[in-house]
Coordinates of C-alpha atoms in Angstrom, one line a residue:
Chain L
M1426 CA -35.4 15.2 4.5
K1427 CA -34.5 12.9 7.2
K1428 CA -32.5 10.4 5.2
P1429 CA -29.5 12.1 3.7
T1430 CA -28.7 13.4 7.2
S1431 CA -28.8 10.0 8.9
L1432 CA -26.7 8.9 6.0
L1433 CA -24.4 11.7 6.7
R1434 CA -24.2 11.0 10.1
K1435 CA -23.5 7.6 9.4
A1436 CA -20.7 8.4 7.0
T1437 CA -19.2 10.6 9.4
K1438 CA -18.8 7.7 11.9
H1439 CA -16.8 6.0 9.5
P1440 CA -14.3 8.7 8.2
I1441 CA -11.5 6.4 7.3
A1442 CA -13.8 3.9 5.2
I1443 CA -15.3 6.9 3.5
G1444 CA -12.0 8.4 2.8
F1445 CA -10.5 5.3 1.7
I1446 CA -13.4 4.8 -0.7
V1447 CA -13.1 8.4 -2.2
L1448 CA -9.5 8.2 -2.5
C1449 CA -9.7 4.7 -4.4
M1450 CA -12.2 6.1 -6.6
A1451 CA -10.1 9.1 -7.7
L1452 CA -6.8 6.9 -8.2
P1453 CA -7.1 6.3 -11.8
L1454 CA -7.3 10.0 -12.4
I1455 CA -4.0 10.6 -10.8
I1456 CA -1.9 7.5 -11.6
T1457 CA -1.5 6.8 -15.2
R1458 CA 1.0 4.0 -15.1
G1459 CA -0.4 0.8 -16.2
Y1460 CA 2.0 -1.2 -13.8
L1461 CA 0.7 0.5 -10.5
L1462 CA -3.0 0.1 -11.7
R1463 CA -2.3 -3.6 -12.1
V1464 CA -1.0 -3.9 -8.6
F1465 CA -4.1 -2.2 -7.2
I1466 CA -6.3 -4.3 -9.1
E1467 CA -4.4 -7.4 -7.7
V1468 CA -4.7 -5.9 -4.4
F1469 CA -8.5 -5.5 -4.7
F1470 CA -8.9 -8.9 -6.0
F1471 CA -6.9 -10.5 -3.0
A1472 CA -8.9 -8.3 -0.4
A1473 CA -12.1 -9.6 -2.2
M1474 CA -11.0 -13.3 -1.7
G1475 CA -9.8 -12.7 1.8
T1476 CA -13.1 -11.2 2.7
A1477 CA -14.9 -14.0 1.2
W1478 CA -12.6 -16.5 3.1
N1479 CA -13.0 -14.5 6.4
I1480 CA -16.8 -15.2 6.4
L1481 CA -16.4 -18.7 7.4
G1482 CA -12.6 -18.5 8.4
G1483 CA -12.7 -15.5 10.4
F1484 CA -16.1 -14.9 11.9
G1485 CA -16.6 -18.9 12.4
R1486 CA -12.9 -19.7 12.7
Q1487 CA -13.5 -22.7 10.3
T1488 CA -10.1 -22.6 8.7
S1489 CA -11.1 -23.6 5.1
W1490 CA -8.5 -24.4 2.5
A1491 CA -11.0 -25.1 -0.2
S1492 CA -11.2 -21.5 -1.4
P1493 CA -9.0 -22.3 -4.8
A1494 CA -11.8 -25.0 -5.6
F1495 CA -14.4 -22.5 -5.8
F1496 CA -12.3 -19.8 -7.3
C1497 CA -11.1 -22.0 -9.9
I1498 CA -14.8 -23.1 -10.8
G1499 CA -15.5 -19.8 -11.5
A1500 CA -12.4 -19.0 -13.5
Y1501 CA -12.6 -22.2 -15.6
T1502 CA -16.5 -22.0 -16.3
A1503 CA -16.1 -18.4 -17.3
M1504 CA -13.0 -19.1 -19.5
L1505 CA -14.1 -22.4 -21.0
L1506 CA -17.3 -21.0 -22.0
N1507 CA -16.0 -17.9 -23.6
T1508 CA -13.3 -19.8 -25.5
N1509 CA -15.6 -22.6 -26.7
F1510 CA -18.9 -20.9 -27.2
G1511 CA -18.0 -17.0 -27.1
T1512 CA -20.4 -16.9 -24.1
S1513 CA -20.3 -13.4 -22.2
P1514 CA -18.5 -13.4 -18.8
W1515 CA -21.5 -11.6 -17.5
V1516 CA -23.6 -14.7 -18.2
S1517 CA -21.3 -17.5 -17.3
I1518 CA -20.8 -16.0 -14.0
F1519 CA -24.3 -17.0 -12.9
I1520 CA -23.5 -20.7 -14.3
G1521 CA -20.2 -20.5 -12.4
V1522 CA -22.2 -19.5 -9.4
A1523 CA -24.8 -22.3 -9.8
I1524 CA -21.9 -25.0 -10.2
A1525 CA -20.2 -23.4 -7.1
I1526 CA -23.4 -23.7 -4.9
V1527 CA -23.7 -27.4 -6.0
L1528 CA -20.2 -28.0 -5.1
A1529 CA -20.2 -26.1 -1.8
I1530 CA -22.9 -28.1 -0.5
A1531 CA -21.1 -31.5 -1.9
I1532 CA -18.0 -30.2 -0.3
G1533 CA -19.2 -28.4 2.8
A1534 CA -22.4 -30.8 4.0
P1535 CA -20.0 -33.9 5.0
T1536 CA -16.6 -31.8 5.9
L1537 CA -18.4 -29.3 8.0
K1538 CA -19.6 -32.0 10.2
L1539 CA -15.6 -32.4 11.0
R1540 CA -14.1 -30.2 13.7
G1541 CA -10.8 -28.4 13.7
V1542 CA -8.1 -29.9 12.2
F1543 CA -10.0 -32.5 10.3
F1544 CA -12.2 -29.8 8.5
S1545 CA -8.8 -28.4 7.4
I1546 CA -7.4 -31.7 6.3
A1547 CA -10.6 -32.6 4.4
T1548 CA -10.6 -29.2 2.6
I1549 CA -7.1 -29.4 1.5
S1550 CA -7.8 -32.6 -0.1
C1551 CA -10.8 -31.4 -1.7
T1552 CA -8.8 -28.6 -3.1
S1553 CA -6.2 -31.2 -4.4
I1554 CA -8.8 -33.6 -6.1
I1555 CA -10.2 -30.8 -8.1
R1556 CA -6.6 -29.7 -9.2
Q1557 CA -5.9 -33.3 -10.1
L1558 CA -9.2 -33.8 -11.9
I1559 CA -8.4 -30.6 -14.2
F1560 CA -5.1 -32.1 -14.9
N1561 CA -6.6 -35.5 -15.8
F1562 CA -9.4 -34.3 -18.0
A1563 CA -7.1 -32.3 -20.2
S1564 CA -9.3 -32.6 -23.3
L1565 CA -12.0 -30.7 -21.5
T1566 CA -9.9 -28.2 -19.4
G1567 CA -6.8 -27.8 -21.4
G1568 CA -4.9 -29.6 -18.6
A1569 CA -1.6 -28.4 -17.4
Q1570 CA -1.3 -25.9 -20.4
G1571 CA -4.4 -24.4 -19.2
V1572 CA -6.9 -22.1 -21.0
S1573 CA -6.1 -18.6 -22.5
L1574 CA -8.2 -15.9 -24.2
K1575 CA -7.9 -15.2 -27.5
M1576 CA -5.8 -11.8 -28.3
S1577 CA -8.1 -9.3 -29.3
S1578 CA -8.1 -5.3 -29.1
G1579 CA -10.7 -2.7 -28.6
N1580 CA -12.9 -2.1 -25.7
N1581 CA -15.9 -4.8 -25.3
F1582 CA -17.9 -4.2 -22.0
W1583 CA -20.1 -7.3 -22.8
Q1584 CA -16.9 -9.7 -23.2
L1585 CA -14.8 -7.7 -20.6
R1586 CA -11.9 -7.1 -22.8
F1587 CA -10.4 -3.6 -22.5
D1588 CA -7.3 -1.9 -23.7
S1589 CA -6.5 0.2 -20.6
E1590 CA -6.4 -1.1 -17.2
V1591 CA -8.9 1.5 -15.7
P1592 CA -12.2 -0.4 -16.4
F1593 CA -11.0 -3.5 -14.7
Y1594 CA -9.7 -1.2 -11.9
Y1595 CA -13.3 -0.3 -11.0
I1596 CA -14.8 -3.6 -11.7
A1597 CA -12.4 -5.0 -8.9
F1598 CA -12.6 -2.3 -6.6
I1599 CA -16.6 -2.2 -6.9
W1600 CA -16.4 -5.9 -6.5
M1601 CA -14.3 -5.6 -3.6
L1602 CA -16.8 -3.1 -2.0
I1603 CA -19.7 -5.3 -2.7
I1604 CA -18.1 -8.3 -0.8
V1605 CA -17.1 -6.0 2.1
L1606 CA -20.8 -4.9 2.2
I1607 CA -22.0 -8.4 2.2
T1608 CA -19.6 -9.2 5.1
A1609 CA -20.7 -6.0 6.9
I1610 CA -24.5 -7.2 6.8
I1611 CA -23.7 -10.6 7.7
S1612 CA -21.9 -9.7 10.8
K1613 CA -24.7 -7.8 11.9
T1614 CA -27.3 -10.5 11.2
K1615 CA -28.0 -13.5 13.3
L1616 CA -25.7 -15.5 11.1
G1617 CA -23.0 -13.4 12.2
Y1618 CA -23.7 -13.8 15.8
Y1619 CA -24.2 -17.5 15.4
L1620 CA -20.7 -17.7 13.7
R1621 CA -18.9 -15.9 16.4
A1622 CA -20.8 -18.1 18.9
I1623 CA -19.4 -21.1 16.9
R1624 CA -15.9 -19.8 16.8
E1625 CA -16.0 -19.2 20.7
D1626 CA -17.5 -22.8 21.5
E1627 CA -19.1 -25.0 19.3
D1628 CA -20.9 -27.5 21.6
A1629 CA -22.0 -24.6 23.7
A1630 CA -23.6 -22.8 20.7
Q1631 CA -25.1 -26.0 19.5
S1632 CA -26.8 -26.8 23.0
L1633 CA -28.1 -23.3 23.2
G1634 CA -30.0 -24.1 20.2
V1635 CA -27.8 -22.7 17.2
R1636 CA -27.9 -25.1 14.1
T1637 CA -24.2 -25.1 14.0
H1638 CA -24.0 -27.3 10.8
R1639 CA -26.4 -25.4 8.9
M1640 CA -25.1 -21.9 9.7
K1641 CA -21.6 -23.1 8.7
L1642 CA -22.9 -24.5 5.5
I1643 CA -24.7 -21.1 4.6
A1644 CA -21.4 -19.3 5.5
F1645 CA -19.6 -21.7 3.3
I1646 CA -22.0 -21.3 0.4
I1647 CA -21.9 -17.6 0.6
S1648 CA -18.0 -17.7 0.6
A1649 CA -17.9 -20.2 -2.2
V1650 CA -20.3 -18.0 -4.4
L1651 CA -18.2 -14.7 -4.0
L1652 CA -15.0 -16.7 -4.5
S1653 CA -16.5 -18.2 -8.0
V1654 CA -17.5 -14.6 -9.2
T1655 CA -13.9 -13.2 -8.1
G1656 CA -12.5 -16.2 -10.1
A1657 CA -14.4 -15.4 -13.5
F1658 CA -13.3 -11.5 -13.1
Y1659 CA -9.9 -12.7 -12.2
S1660 CA -9.5 -14.8 -14.9
F1661 CA -10.6 -12.3 -17.5
K1662 CA -8.3 -9.9 -16.4
I1663 CA -5.3 -12.2 -16.4
G1664 CA -6.7 -13.7 -19.6
Y1665 CA -4.8 -17.1 -18.9
I1666 CA -5.5 -19.6 -16.3
D1667 CA -3.9 -23.1 -15.3
P1668 CA -4.4 -25.5 -12.5
N1669 CA -1.2 -24.6 -10.7
S1670 CA -2.1 -21.0 -10.6
V1671 CA -5.8 -21.0 -9.8
A1672 CA -6.3 -24.5 -8.1
S1673 CA -3.2 -24.5 -6.0
H1674 CA -2.6 -24.9 -2.4
D1675 CA -0.5 -21.7 -2.7
L1676 CA -3.3 -19.8 -3.7
A1677 CA -5.3 -21.2 -0.6
I1678 CA -2.7 -20.1 1.7
R1679 CA -2.3 -16.5 -0.1
I1680 CA -6.2 -16.0 0.3
A1681 CA -5.9 -16.9 4.0
V1682 CA -2.8 -14.9 4.7
T1683 CA -4.5 -11.7 3.6
A1684 CA -7.2 -12.2 5.9
I1685 CA -5.3 -13.3 8.9
L1686 CA -2.6 -10.9 8.3
G1687 CA -5.2 -8.0 8.4
G1688 CA -7.5 -9.2 11.1
M1689 CA -9.6 -12.5 11.2
G1690 CA -13.2 -11.6 11.8
T1691 CA -13.0 -8.3 11.1
I1692 CA -14.7 -6.3 8.1
W1693 CA -11.8 -4.2 7.0
G1694 CA -9.0 -6.7 8.1
P1695 CA -8.6 -8.6 4.9
V1696 CA -8.7 -5.3 2.8
L1697 CA -5.7 -3.9 5.1
G1698 CA -4.2 -7.4 4.6
A1699 CA -4.4 -7.1 0.9
F1700 CA -2.9 -3.8 1.0
I1701 CA 0.1 -5.1 2.8
C1702 CA 0.5 -8.6 1.2
V1703 CA 0.2 -8.1 -2.6
P1704 CA 2.6 -4.6 -2.5
M1705 CA 5.0 -6.7 -0.3
L1706 CA 5.2 -9.6 -2.9
E1707 CA 5.5 -6.9 -5.8
V1708 CA 8.3 -5.1 -4.2
S1709 CA 10.4 -8.2 -3.0
N1710 CA 9.7 -9.3 -6.8
Y1711 CA 11.1 -6.2 -8.1
Y1712 CA 14.1 -5.9 -5.8
L1713 CA 14.9 -9.4 -4.7
S1714 CA 14.0 -11.6 -7.9
N1715 CA 17.8 -12.1 -8.3
F1716 CA 18.3 -12.8 -4.6
G1717 CA 19.0 -16.1 -4.1
G1718 CA 16.9 -18.6 -6.2
G1719 CA 13.7 -16.2 -5.8
G1720 CA 10.8 -16.7 -3.8
A1721 CA 11.6 -14.2 -1.3
G1722 CA 8.1 -12.7 -1.5
F1723 CA 6.6 -15.8 -0.7
A1724 CA 8.8 -16.5 2.1
M1725 CA 7.7 -13.4 3.5
Y1726 CA 4.0 -14.6 3.0
G1727 CA 4.9 -17.5 5.2
L1728 CA 7.0 -15.5 8.0
A1729 CA 3.8 -13.2 8.0
M1730 CA 1.8 -15.9 8.7
V1731 CA 4.1 -17.4 11.5
L1732 CA 4.5 -14.0 13.2
V1733 CA 0.9 -12.9 13.2
V1734 CA -0.3 -16.1 14.7
L1735 CA 2.6 -15.9 17.4
F1736 CA 2.5 -12.3 18.3
R1737 CA -0.6 -10.6 17.1
P1738 CA -3.4 -13.1 16.7
N1739 CA -6.0 -10.6 15.9
G1740 CA -4.4 -9.1 13.0
V1741 CA -2.5 -5.9 12.1
I1742 CA -5.8 -4.1 12.3
S1743 CA -5.9 -4.5 16.1
L1744 CA -3.0 -2.0 16.1
F1745 CA -5.3 0.8 14.8
E1746 CA -8.4 -0.4 17.1
G1747 CA -5.9 0.0 19.8
L1748 CA -5.0 3.4 18.8
Q1749 CA -8.7 4.3 18.2
K1750 CA -9.4 3.4 21.8
R1751 CA -6.8 5.1 23.1
F1752 CA -7.9 8.2 21.2
E1753 CA -11.6 7.6 22.2
S1754 CA -10.7 7.4 26.2
R1755 CA -8.6 10.8 25.8
K1756 CA -11.7 12.6 24.3
A1757 CA -13.9 11.0 27.0
N1758 CA -11.3 12.5 29.5
K1759 CA -11.4 15.7 28.0
Q1760 CA -15.2 16.0 28.1
T1761 CA -15.3 15.1 31.7
G1762 CA -12.7 17.8 32.4
G1763 CA -9.9 15.0 33.0
E1764 CA -11.4 14.0 36.3
A1765 CA -12.2 10.7 35.5
K1766 CA -9.2 8.6 34.8
Chain J
M984 CA 0.5 -57.7 -10.2
V985 CA 3.2 -59.0 -7.9
Q986 CA 5.1 -55.9 -9.1
V987 CA 2.5 -53.6 -8.1
I988 CA 2.1 -54.8 -4.8
L989 CA 5.9 -54.9 -4.1
N990 CA 6.3 -51.2 -5.3
G991 CA 3.3 -50.5 -3.1
L992 CA 4.9 -52.1 -0.1
M993 CA 8.3 -50.7 -0.5
I994 CA 7.1 -47.0 -0.9
G995 CA 4.7 -47.8 1.9
G996 CA 7.3 -48.3 4.3
V997 CA 8.6 -45.0 3.9
Y998 CA 4.9 -43.4 4.3
S999 CA 4.8 -45.4 7.6
L1000 CA 8.1 -43.7 8.8
I1001 CA 6.7 -40.1 7.9
A1002 CA 3.4 -40.7 9.6
V1003 CA 4.5 -42.4 12.7
G1004 CA 6.6 -39.1 13.4
L1005 CA 3.5 -37.0 12.8
T1006 CA 1.2 -39.2 14.7
M1007 CA 3.4 -39.2 17.6
V1008 CA 3.7 -35.6 18.1
H1009 CA -0.1 -35.4 17.7
G1010 CA -0.6 -37.8 20.5
V1011 CA 1.9 -36.1 22.9
M1012 CA 1.1 -32.5 22.3
K1013 CA -2.3 -32.6 20.2
I1014 CA -0.8 -30.6 17.2
V1015 CA -0.9 -31.9 13.8
N1016 CA 2.1 -30.6 12.0
F1017 CA 1.1 -29.4 8.5
A1018 CA 5.0 -28.8 7.8
Q1019 CA 6.0 -32.4 8.2
G1020 CA 6.6 -33.0 4.7
D1021 CA 8.8 -29.8 4.4
F1022 CA 10.7 -31.2 7.4
L1023 CA 11.5 -34.1 5.1
M1024 CA 12.5 -31.8 2.3
V1025 CA 15.1 -30.2 5.0
G1026 CA 16.1 -33.9 5.4
M1027 CA 16.6 -34.1 1.5
Y1028 CA 18.9 -31.0 1.5
A1029 CA 20.8 -31.7 4.6
T1030 CA 21.7 -35.3 2.9
L1031 CA 22.5 -33.5 -0.1
L1032 CA 25.0 -30.9 1.4
L1033 CA 26.6 -33.4 3.6
Y1034 CA 27.0 -36.0 1.1
G1035 CA 28.8 -33.5 -1.0
L1036 CA 30.8 -32.4 2.0
L1037 CA 31.8 -35.8 3.8
T1038 CA 31.1 -38.8 1.9
P1039 CA 31.1 -38.0 -2.0
G1040 CA 30.6 -41.5 -3.7
A1041 CA 29.5 -43.7 -0.8
A1042 CA 26.0 -44.9 -0.1
P1043 CA 24.3 -42.0 1.4
Y1044 CA 23.0 -44.3 4.0
V1045 CA 26.2 -43.7 6.0
L1046 CA 25.0 -40.1 6.9
I1047 CA 21.8 -41.3 8.9
L1048 CA 23.4 -40.4 12.2
P1049 CA 24.6 -36.5 11.1
V1050 CA 21.3 -36.0 9.5
A1051 CA 19.3 -37.1 12.5
V1052 CA 21.4 -35.0 14.8
I1053 CA 20.8 -32.3 12.2
M1054 CA 17.2 -32.6 12.2
F1055 CA 16.9 -33.0 15.8
L1056 CA 18.7 -29.9 16.4
F1057 CA 16.4 -28.1 13.5
G1058 CA 13.4 -29.5 15.4
L1059 CA 14.3 -28.3 18.7
M1060 CA 14.9 -24.9 17.2
V1061 CA 11.5 -24.8 15.5
F1062 CA 9.7 -26.0 18.7
R1063 CA 11.4 -23.5 20.9
T1064 CA 11.0 -20.3 18.6
T1065 CA 7.4 -21.2 17.5
I1066 CA 5.5 -24.6 18.3
Y1067 CA 5.6 -24.3 22.1
K1068 CA 3.5 -20.9 21.9
V1069 CA 0.6 -22.5 20.3
I1070 CA 0.3 -26.0 22.4
G1071 CA -3.0 -26.2 24.0
K1072 CA -4.1 -22.9 22.4
G1073 CA -7.1 -24.5 20.0
D1074 CA -6.7 -25.9 16.5
S1075 CA -6.7 -23.0 14.3
N1076 CA -3.8 -21.5 15.8
Y1077 CA -1.4 -24.5 15.1
I1078 CA -3.2 -25.1 11.7
L1079 CA -2.3 -21.4 10.5
L1080 CA 1.0 -21.6 12.2
T1081 CA 2.3 -24.9 10.9
L1082 CA 0.9 -24.1 7.5
G1083 CA 2.8 -20.7 7.5
L1084 CA 6.1 -22.9 8.5
S1085 CA 5.6 -25.2 5.7
Y1086 CA 5.1 -22.1 3.0
L1087 CA 8.2 -20.5 4.7
L1088 CA 10.4 -23.4 4.6
Q1089 CA 9.5 -24.1 1.1
N1090 CA 10.4 -20.5 0.1
I1091 CA 13.6 -20.4 2.1
A1092 CA 14.8 -23.4 0.3
Q1093 CA 13.7 -21.8 -2.9
L1094 CA 15.9 -18.8 -1.8
I1095 CA 18.9 -20.5 -1.0
F1096 CA 19.0 -23.4 -3.3
G1097 CA 16.9 -22.2 -6.2
P1098 CA 13.9 -23.8 -7.8
D1099 CA 16.2 -26.6 -9.7
Y1100 CA 15.5 -30.1 -9.6
R1101 CA 18.7 -31.7 -7.9
S1102 CA 19.7 -35.4 -7.5
L1103 CA 22.4 -37.0 -5.2
A1104 CA 25.7 -37.6 -7.0
V1105 CA 25.5 -41.5 -6.2
S1106 CA 26.9 -43.8 -8.7
N1107 CA 24.2 -45.4 -11.1
D1108 CA 25.1 -48.6 -9.7
L1109 CA 23.1 -47.9 -6.6
K1110 CA 20.7 -45.8 -8.2
F1111 CA 19.4 -48.4 -10.5
A1112 CA 20.4 -51.3 -8.8
S1113 CA 17.6 -54.0 -8.4
I1114 CA 17.1 -57.4 -7.4
S1115 CA 15.2 -59.6 -9.6
L1116 CA 12.7 -62.0 -7.9
A1117 CA 10.7 -64.5 -10.3
D1118 CA 10.2 -61.8 -13.2
N1119 CA 9.6 -59.1 -10.8
F1120 CA 12.1 -56.6 -9.7
I1121 CA 13.0 -54.8 -6.5
S1122 CA 14.8 -51.5 -6.6
V1123 CA 17.7 -51.9 -4.1
P1124 CA 17.3 -48.0 -2.7
R1125 CA 13.7 -48.7 -2.4
L1126 CA 14.3 -51.8 -0.6
V1127 CA 16.8 -50.2 1.7
A1128 CA 14.2 -47.4 2.7
F1129 CA 11.6 -49.8 3.3
G1130 CA 13.8 -51.7 5.5
A1131 CA 15.2 -48.7 7.3
A1132 CA 11.6 -47.3 7.9
L1133 CA 10.4 -50.7 9.2
I1134 CA 13.2 -50.9 11.7
L1135 CA 13.1 -47.5 12.9
V1136 CA 9.2 -47.8 13.4
I1137 CA 9.8 -51.1 15.4
L1138 CA 12.3 -49.5 17.5
M1139 CA 10.0 -46.7 17.9
S1140 CA 7.4 -49.0 19.5
F1141 CA 9.8 -50.7 21.4
F1142 CA 11.0 -47.2 22.8
L1143 CA 7.4 -46.3 23.5
N1144 CA 6.2 -49.5 25.1
K1145 CA 9.3 -50.9 27.1
T1146 CA 11.5 -47.9 28.4
D1147 CA 10.8 -45.3 30.9
I1148 CA 10.8 -42.2 28.6
G1149 CA 8.7 -43.8 26.4
R1150 CA 6.2 -44.7 29.1
A1151 CA 6.5 -41.1 30.4
M1152 CA 5.8 -39.9 26.9
R1153 CA 2.6 -42.1 26.7
A1154 CA 1.4 -40.7 29.8
T1155 CA 2.0 -37.3 28.7
A1156 CA -0.2 -38.0 25.7
E1157 CA -2.9 -39.5 27.9
D1158 CA -3.3 -36.5 30.3
R1159 CA -0.7 -33.9 30.6
T1160 CA -2.0 -32.7 34.0
I1161 CA -1.8 -36.0 35.7
A1162 CA 1.7 -36.9 34.1
T1163 CA 2.9 -33.7 35.4
G1164 CA 1.7 -34.6 38.9
L1165 CA 3.2 -37.9 38.7
G1166 CA 6.6 -36.3 38.1
V1167 CA 6.9 -36.4 34.5
N1168 CA 8.9 -33.3 33.1
T1169 CA 6.3 -32.7 30.3
K1170 CA 8.5 -29.8 28.8
V1171 CA 11.2 -32.1 28.2
I1172 CA 8.8 -34.8 26.7
Y1173 CA 7.4 -32.3 24.3
I1174 CA 10.9 -31.3 23.1
L1175 CA 11.8 -34.9 22.8
A1176 CA 8.6 -35.9 21.0
F1177 CA 8.8 -33.1 18.4
G1178 CA 12.6 -33.6 18.1
L1179 CA 11.9 -37.4 17.3
G1180 CA 8.9 -36.3 14.7
T1181 CA 11.3 -34.1 12.9
V1182 CA 14.3 -36.8 13.0
F1183 CA 11.8 -39.4 11.5
A1184 CA 10.9 -36.7 8.6
G1185 CA 14.6 -36.0 7.9
I1186 CA 15.4 -39.7 7.9
S1187 CA 12.8 -40.4 5.2
G1188 CA 14.1 -37.8 3.5
L1189 CA 17.5 -39.2 3.4
L1190 CA 16.1 -42.5 2.5
L1191 CA 14.1 -40.9 -0.4
T1192 CA 17.1 -38.7 -2.0
P1193 CA 18.5 -41.8 -4.1
I1194 CA 15.0 -42.1 -5.3
F1195 CA 13.4 -38.9 -5.9
F1196 CA 14.4 -35.6 -7.2
V1197 CA 15.0 -32.9 -4.5
Y1198 CA 13.6 -29.6 -4.9
P1199 CA 12.0 -27.2 -2.6
L1200 CA 8.6 -28.4 -3.0
A1201 CA 9.8 -32.0 -2.8
G1202 CA 8.1 -32.5 0.6
A1203 CA 4.8 -31.1 -0.3
P1204 CA 3.2 -34.4 -1.6
F1205 CA 4.5 -36.1 1.4
S1206 CA 2.5 -33.8 3.8
S1207 CA -0.9 -34.9 2.4
I1208 CA 0.0 -38.4 2.3
A1209 CA 1.2 -38.5 5.9
M1210 CA -2.0 -36.7 6.7
T1211 CA -3.8 -39.4 5.0
V1212 CA -2.1 -42.0 6.7
I1213 CA -2.6 -40.7 10.5
V1214 CA -6.2 -40.1 9.9
L1215 CA -6.6 -43.7 8.4
G1216 CA -4.8 -45.3 11.4
G1217 CA -6.2 -42.9 14.0
L1218 CA -4.7 -39.7 15.4
G1219 CA -2.0 -40.7 18.0
N1220 CA -2.0 -44.3 17.0
I1221 CA 1.3 -45.6 16.1
K1222 CA 0.4 -49.0 15.1
G1223 CA -2.2 -47.5 13.0
A1224 CA 0.2 -45.3 11.3
M1225 CA 2.4 -48.3 10.5
V1226 CA -0.4 -50.3 8.6
G1227 CA -2.0 -47.0 7.2
G1228 CA 1.2 -46.1 5.6
I1229 CA 1.4 -49.7 3.8
I1230 CA -2.2 -49.5 2.7
I1231 CA -1.6 -45.9 1.3
G1232 CA 1.3 -47.3 -0.6
L1233 CA -0.5 -49.9 -2.1
V1234 CA -3.6 -47.8 -3.0
E1235 CA -1.1 -45.3 -4.5
S1236 CA 0.7 -48.0 -6.5
F1237 CA -2.4 -49.9 -7.7
V1238 CA -4.2 -46.6 -9.0
S1239 CA -0.9 -45.3 -10.7
G1240 CA -0.1 -48.8 -12.3
Y1241 CA -3.9 -49.5 -13.6
V1242 CA -5.1 -45.8 -14.1
N1243 CA -2.5 -43.0 -14.0
L1244 CA -0.4 -40.9 -11.5
E1245 CA -2.6 -38.0 -11.4
M1246 CA -5.6 -40.3 -10.5
A1247 CA -3.6 -41.9 -8.0
K1248 CA -3.2 -38.5 -6.0
V1249 CA -7.2 -38.3 -6.4
A1250 CA -7.6 -41.8 -4.9
I1251 CA -5.5 -41.1 -1.7
D1252 CA -7.5 -37.8 -1.2
L1253 CA -10.7 -39.8 -1.6
V1254 CA -9.6 -42.3 0.8
L1255 CA -8.7 -39.5 3.4
L1256 CA -12.4 -38.0 2.7
L1257 CA -13.8 -41.5 3.1
V1258 CA -12.4 -42.4 6.2
L1259 CA -13.2 -38.9 7.7
M1260 CA -16.8 -39.6 6.8
F1261 CA -17.3 -43.3 7.7
K1262 CA -14.5 -44.2 10.0
P1263 CA -13.9 -41.1 11.9
F1264 CA -11.8 -42.8 14.5
G1265 CA -9.7 -44.4 11.9
L1266 CA -9.5 -47.8 11.0
F1267 CA -8.4 -49.2 14.4
G1268 CA -11.0 -47.1 16.3
K1269 CA -8.2 -46.3 19.0
G1270 CA -7.5 -42.7 17.7
A1271 CA -7.9 -39.7 19.7
R1272 CA -10.7 -37.7 18.5
K1273 CA -12.6 -34.7 19.8
A1274 CA -15.7 -34.8 17.4

């Protein structure tokens, strides 16, 4: 009898999170337009990717631009195995994860020894190498033409093919929740504290006995695995991938902006960021697609990145935290009868 | 073989010019500008517009001075609005800021000019002019770009070593606090260094307009190449950047000549990673490096 009440108590501590989850679960019952559901699916996928990036990029402040490398590993593994051998994505996800782990160690072990800007430069290069290799080995990867799923109809959960958007809505949403949960757990464990120590001062952390390289590598691998799985789901949702969409530097920026705009190093920040970024892009694509030469939506991504770094380095979520603090202090004031100011 | 070396040398000179601007900015204010390639793209569009307005039909090289002025003002604006706020605030701030700027500039260019590939309306006589040299050909626009880049880099080197402002700039790079104490106005030095870095990117853009197409993403490849060059030469090391540019030009031209264009890009990135792994202070061991 003890457990449900403690769970309930825990839930009441996070009323916004619980309300958000319930609302999202109920949304497909209300919304029937496929387009809106697709936007939400995109939001969830970007929230998932931003959250995965946030583990190393936010908590550890190691700005990696290699996320598309892992994303495209997951996407290409799932798509190629499916189109060539009919393998179910539920199986190939694990193969993609295995490859992503190997790749994460291969990239991470040497590059994570580098500090600051050198790590960023190295990861940009890694993404670009992977992209060029996909272009170069066209017989295997389809090169610039990419890979697309064969047209099919009917619902098939094993093959992840659905006629409506609703199943993918729930897959994307639940996957995002899983990643958020993993991040929440990480932030409460030693790994999370070590990463924060690395963010504040890597040398100091090291001198206090934190094995910084190993901690960064673990975070990098976790983030790579999550990105790879997201890549597999995302590619089956879209049904088509090519190097310029899944292995591009653009994608690295968009993933990072999601987390930066929302709030680096916070649990719900990237989710909030995705809820701002993706609709912003959709709205500007809709209204501004004929404005100038196009690209207005992406220009806003760049602008958002610049503005957040300059004026709100802790992200949009810090606005809410400020409000919450004010609210709490007012509550505390009331409880003490307004004596303490 | 000789042809491949010539091609590599020619383009390598331009890489040197872009990288010298970048490495100088890093030397003075410890900021790596990830938008350097996009400044080059701005320079390309500036050349394109001015050429149409002022000197249609002439060689675009007469526009060097106006483009330099425009780029200096542009650099000043960027510096005053954004860059100066993140100086000395840690690596991740300027990385995110300049990458954001890069993305913003690319898409603003797309917004204004559209995604089309444009080229300078110079006569084909200039575009395809070449000098033959014992069975080998040197394209004239590439030769001019190489020569101009070389002259500018040498002038820059002279400026840094022989003039008072240049010495003040090097002093600021060495230690800002002490330089301030010695009466150097480091704020002015910052502005000057960033402006010059932007001018170098812009002039590289001008030199490349007769050779490459102009489009919003035209600068992106040069960003990563310039990054490789400055790491190869050692961050903040001007001479290193000059030699590094030539080396990268040669690497690119050899791999694209004997393998293919895609693998040439892979080779450049591999050079970068290998240097970071094994020669972390750059080839010449003088680069400023914290870790």
